[in-house]
Amino acid sequence: MGVSQSKGGDSGGVRWKLRPLVPRSWAELGKLHVRFQQETYRRRADPAFQYFMPFHVFRAIVTPLCPEKGKMQLLAMFEDLDVKNTRKLVVMDFFSGLALLVDAKKLQKLEFVLSLLDNGGFNTLNKCELTMIVSSAARGLKMFAPGADVLQEATMRPLIRRLFGWSDEELRQTVINKALADPEIIFFLSDLEAQHLPENY
């Protein structure tokens, strides 16, 4: 589950063009997510905005992160992230990828990534839901760092089994506690922490 995050090139690190999008602190990520929630509230008549982010929403929420970038520069960033050319980004992928890259405590990252799944407000998770979350986080990291060595399906299933044991469903907090005690997950998160973006990127 380890990840190569060399910042010297595109082989594993965040692509140079996309670095301005990565918040410099956990507080900045929180503000970015709040701006997104405000945008979706304004467009609440269409629930699709909760799950998919078109360019005009992307531009509205990221402009405060990189105010020096014009519309065409932001569009180029958006198109880099839109790897399938769908003209929209999957919200879970986008924010979970950013959460993994921002310098923060492991607990904060896990809580945030798990909170991105809207499962009707339940405080539990089942195996299918956790698989969706982990897959989304892997895709999100790849959006920003295509060369990253992320979790593959072959190793995802054993990981899910370790976190759930014989249970089909667990409390979110139980899943987080088990994840924080899992050596493979801790190694992965520690690897990202050790190689996060420098202050002057």
Short mmCIF file of C-alpha atoms in Angstrom, two decimals:
data_model
loop_
_atom_site.label_atom_id
_atom_site.label_comp_id
_atom_site.label_asym_id
_atom_site.label_seq_id
_atom_site.Cartn_x
_atom_site.Cartn_y
_atom_site.Cartn_z
CA MET A 1 0.00 0.00 0.00
CA GLY A 2 3.06 2.22 0.05
CA VAL A 3 3.25 5.21 -2.26
CA SER A 4 6.17 6.77 -4.07
CA GLN A 5 5.78 10.53 -3.69
CA SER A 6 8.98 11.87 -5.21
CA LYS A 7 8.39 15.57 -5.83
CA GLY A 8 11.12 15.86 -8.42
CA GLY A 9 8.95 14.82 -11.36
CA ASP A 10 5.70 13.20 -12.42
CA SER A 11 6.81 9.63 -11.71
CA GLY A 12 5.17 9.62 -8.29
CA GLY A 13 4.77 13.15 -7.00
CA VAL A 14 2.12 15.80 -7.42
CA ARG A 15 2.21 17.14 -10.96
CA TRP A 16 3.86 20.54 -11.10
CA LYS A 17 0.85 22.20 -12.74
CA LEU A 18 -1.47 20.97 -9.97
CA ARG A 19 0.65 21.87 -6.94
CA PRO A 20 -1.12 25.22 -6.37
CA LEU A 21 -4.36 23.29 -5.81
CA VAL A 22 -2.99 21.36 -2.83
CA PRO A 23 -3.89 23.26 0.37
CA ARG A 24 -0.88 24.22 2.47
CA SER A 25 -2.63 23.29 5.73
CA TRP A 26 -5.50 21.24 7.07
CA ALA A 27 -7.39 24.46 7.81
CA GLU A 28 -7.14 25.45 4.13
CA LEU A 29 -8.56 22.09 3.09
CA GLY A 30 -11.45 22.63 5.50
CA LYS A 31 -12.17 26.05 3.99
CA LEU A 32 -12.03 24.56 0.49
CA HIS A 33 -14.57 21.92 1.46
CA VAL A 34 -16.83 24.52 3.08
CA ARG A 35 -16.76 26.58 -0.12
CA PHE A 36 -17.78 23.47 -2.04
CA GLN A 37 -20.66 22.83 0.36
CA GLN A 38 -21.81 26.42 -0.07
CA GLU A 39 -21.76 26.04 -3.84
CA THR A 40 -23.78 22.83 -3.70
CA TYR A 41 -26.29 24.46 -1.35
CA ARG A 42 -26.81 27.26 -3.88
CA ARG A 43 -27.49 24.58 -6.49
CA ARG A 44 -29.48 22.28 -4.21
CA ALA A 45 -32.25 21.92 -6.80
CA ASP A 46 -29.90 19.55 -8.64
CA PRO A 47 -28.50 16.84 -6.32
CA ALA A 48 -25.88 15.89 -8.92
CA PHE A 49 -23.74 18.82 -7.75
CA GLN A 50 -23.16 16.96 -4.47
CA TYR A 51 -21.35 14.19 -6.32
CA PHE A 52 -19.93 15.72 -9.50
CA MET A 53 -18.06 19.00 -9.85
CA PRO A 54 -18.22 20.88 -13.17
CA PHE A 55 -15.64 23.50 -14.04
CA HIS A 56 -17.61 26.55 -12.87
CA VAL A 57 -17.92 25.06 -9.37
CA PHE A 58 -14.25 24.00 -9.42
CA ARG A 59 -13.23 27.52 -10.41
CA ALA A 60 -15.37 29.09 -7.67
CA ILE A 61 -13.87 27.00 -4.86
CA VAL A 62 -10.19 26.88 -5.89
CA THR A 63 -9.71 30.52 -6.92
CA PRO A 64 -8.97 31.61 -3.30
CA LEU A 65 -6.20 28.96 -3.19
CA CYS A 66 -4.46 30.34 -6.27
CA PRO A 67 -5.82 33.84 -6.98
CA GLU A 68 -2.99 34.56 -9.39
CA LYS A 69 -4.32 31.94 -11.83
CA GLY A 70 -6.65 33.08 -14.60
CA LYS A 71 -9.63 31.22 -16.00
CA MET A 72 -7.65 29.46 -18.73
CA GLN A 73 -4.96 28.34 -16.28
CA LEU A 74 -7.61 26.94 -13.95
CA LEU A 75 -9.29 25.24 -16.92
CA ALA A 76 -5.97 23.58 -17.80
CA MET A 77 -5.72 22.28 -14.21
CA PHE A 78 -9.30 21.04 -14.35
CA GLU A 79 -8.64 19.21 -17.62
CA ASP A 80 -5.56 17.57 -16.10
CA LEU A 81 -7.70 16.23 -13.28
CA ASP A 82 -10.53 15.22 -15.63
CA VAL A 83 -8.69 12.13 -16.85
CA LYS A 84 -11.79 10.61 -18.48
CA ASN A 85 -12.81 13.85 -20.24
CA THR A 86 -16.27 13.87 -18.67
CA ARG A 87 -16.18 17.65 -18.02
CA LYS A 88 -16.76 17.00 -14.33
CA LEU A 89 -14.79 15.70 -11.35
CA VAL A 90 -15.98 13.09 -8.89
CA VAL A 91 -16.23 15.00 -5.62
CA MET A 92 -15.16 12.09 -3.39
CA ASP A 93 -12.10 11.42 -5.54
CA PHE A 94 -11.07 15.08 -5.59
CA PHE A 95 -11.32 15.72 -1.86
CA SER A 96 -10.00 12.36 -0.69
CA GLY A 97 -6.96 12.79 -2.93
CA LEU A 98 -6.31 16.23 -1.46
CA ALA A 99 -6.81 14.96 2.10
CA LEU A 100 -4.11 12.33 1.60
CA LEU A 101 -1.66 14.96 0.32
CA VAL A 102 -2.21 17.70 2.91
CA ASP A 103 0.10 17.65 5.92
CA ALA A 104 -2.15 16.60 8.81
CA LYS A 105 -2.64 14.00 11.54
CA LYS A 106 -3.54 10.50 10.46
CA LEU A 107 -6.76 10.62 12.48
CA GLN A 108 -7.86 13.81 10.70
CA LYS A 109 -7.24 12.29 7.29
CA LEU A 110 -9.13 9.08 8.04
CA GLU A 111 -12.09 10.89 9.59
CA PHE A 112 -12.34 13.29 6.67
CA VAL A 113 -12.06 10.65 3.95
CA LEU A 114 -14.66 8.44 5.60
CA SER A 115 -16.99 11.41 6.06
CA LEU A 116 -17.08 12.04 2.31
CA LEU A 117 -19.39 9.08 1.73
CA ASP A 118 -23.01 10.08 2.08
CA ASN A 119 -24.71 6.98 3.46
CA GLY A 120 -27.80 8.66 4.80
CA GLY A 121 -26.27 9.94 8.02
CA PHE A 122 -25.63 6.51 9.54
CA ASN A 123 -22.62 6.25 11.84
CA THR A 124 -21.84 2.77 10.53
CA LEU A 125 -20.06 1.45 7.46
CA ASN A 126 -20.38 -1.86 5.64
CA LYS A 127 -17.72 -3.58 3.56
CA CYS A 128 -19.13 -2.34 0.27
CA GLU A 129 -19.13 1.27 1.48
CA LEU A 130 -15.56 1.06 2.76
CA THR A 131 -14.47 -0.48 -0.54
CA MET A 132 -16.02 2.51 -2.33
CA ILE A 133 -14.16 4.92 -0.01
CA VAL A 134 -10.78 3.22 -0.43
CA SER A 135 -11.21 3.00 -4.21
CA SER A 136 -12.16 6.68 -4.33
CA ALA A 137 -9.09 7.67 -2.28
CA ALA A 138 -6.84 5.68 -4.62
CA ARG A 139 -8.35 7.35 -7.69
CA GLY A 140 -8.10 10.75 -6.02
CA LEU A 141 -4.41 10.34 -5.25
CA LYS A 142 -3.81 9.24 -8.84
CA MET A 143 -5.56 12.39 -10.10
CA PHE A 144 -2.87 14.55 -8.53
CA ALA A 145 0.06 12.11 -8.63
CA PRO A 146 -0.40 9.67 -11.54
CA GLY A 147 2.79 7.79 -10.71
CA ALA A 148 1.74 7.06 -7.14
CA ASP A 149 1.78 3.40 -6.09
CA VAL A 150 -1.71 3.08 -4.61
CA LEU A 151 -3.69 0.20 -3.18
CA GLN A 152 -4.71 -2.38 -5.78
CA GLU A 153 -7.81 -4.56 -5.71
CA ALA A 154 -5.76 -7.67 -4.89
CA THR A 155 -4.56 -6.09 -1.62
CA MET A 156 -7.75 -4.15 -0.95
CA ARG A 157 -9.81 -7.22 -0.05
CA PRO A 158 -7.44 -8.47 2.69
CA LEU A 159 -7.36 -4.94 4.10
CA ILE A 160 -11.16 -4.75 4.26
CA ARG A 161 -11.24 -8.16 5.95
CA ARG A 162 -8.73 -7.01 8.56
CA LEU A 163 -10.82 -3.95 9.39
CA PHE A 164 -14.14 -5.81 9.56
CA GLY A 165 -13.18 -9.28 10.73
CA TRP A 166 -16.32 -11.43 10.69
CA SER A 167 -18.66 -8.44 10.83
CA ASP A 168 -20.54 -7.16 7.81
CA GLU A 169 -20.93 -3.72 9.36
CA GLU A 170 -18.98 -1.63 11.87
CA LEU A 171 -19.22 1.78 13.50
CA ARG A 172 -17.20 4.39 11.61
CA GLN A 173 -15.15 5.08 14.72
CA THR A 174 -14.35 1.38 15.09
CA VAL A 175 -13.12 1.26 11.50
CA ILE A 176 -10.95 4.35 12.15
CA ASN A 177 -9.52 2.86 15.35
CA LYS A 178 -8.64 -0.39 13.58
CA ALA A 179 -7.12 1.51 10.66
CA LEU A 180 -4.90 3.49 13.04
CA ALA A 181 -3.64 0.18 14.44
CA ASP A 182 -3.04 -1.42 11.04
CA PRO A 183 0.70 -1.42 10.15
CA GLU A 184 0.11 -1.28 6.39
CA ILE A 185 -2.18 1.75 6.63
CA ILE A 186 0.14 3.50 9.08
CA PHE A 187 3.11 2.89 6.77
CA PHE A 188 1.19 4.33 3.81
CA LEU A 189 0.10 7.47 5.70
CA SER A 190 3.53 7.94 7.26
CA ASP A 191 5.14 7.69 3.83
CA LEU A 192 2.90 10.51 2.61
CA GLU A 193 3.64 12.60 5.71
CA ALA A 194 7.38 12.19 5.28
CA GLN A 195 7.23 13.45 1.71
CA HIS A 196 4.52 16.10 1.76
CA LEU A 197 4.90 19.22 -0.34
CA PRO A 198 7.53 21.69 0.89
CA GLU A 199 6.41 25.08 2.18
CA ASN A 200 7.73 26.95 -0.84
CA TYR A 201 6.22 24.81 -3.58
#
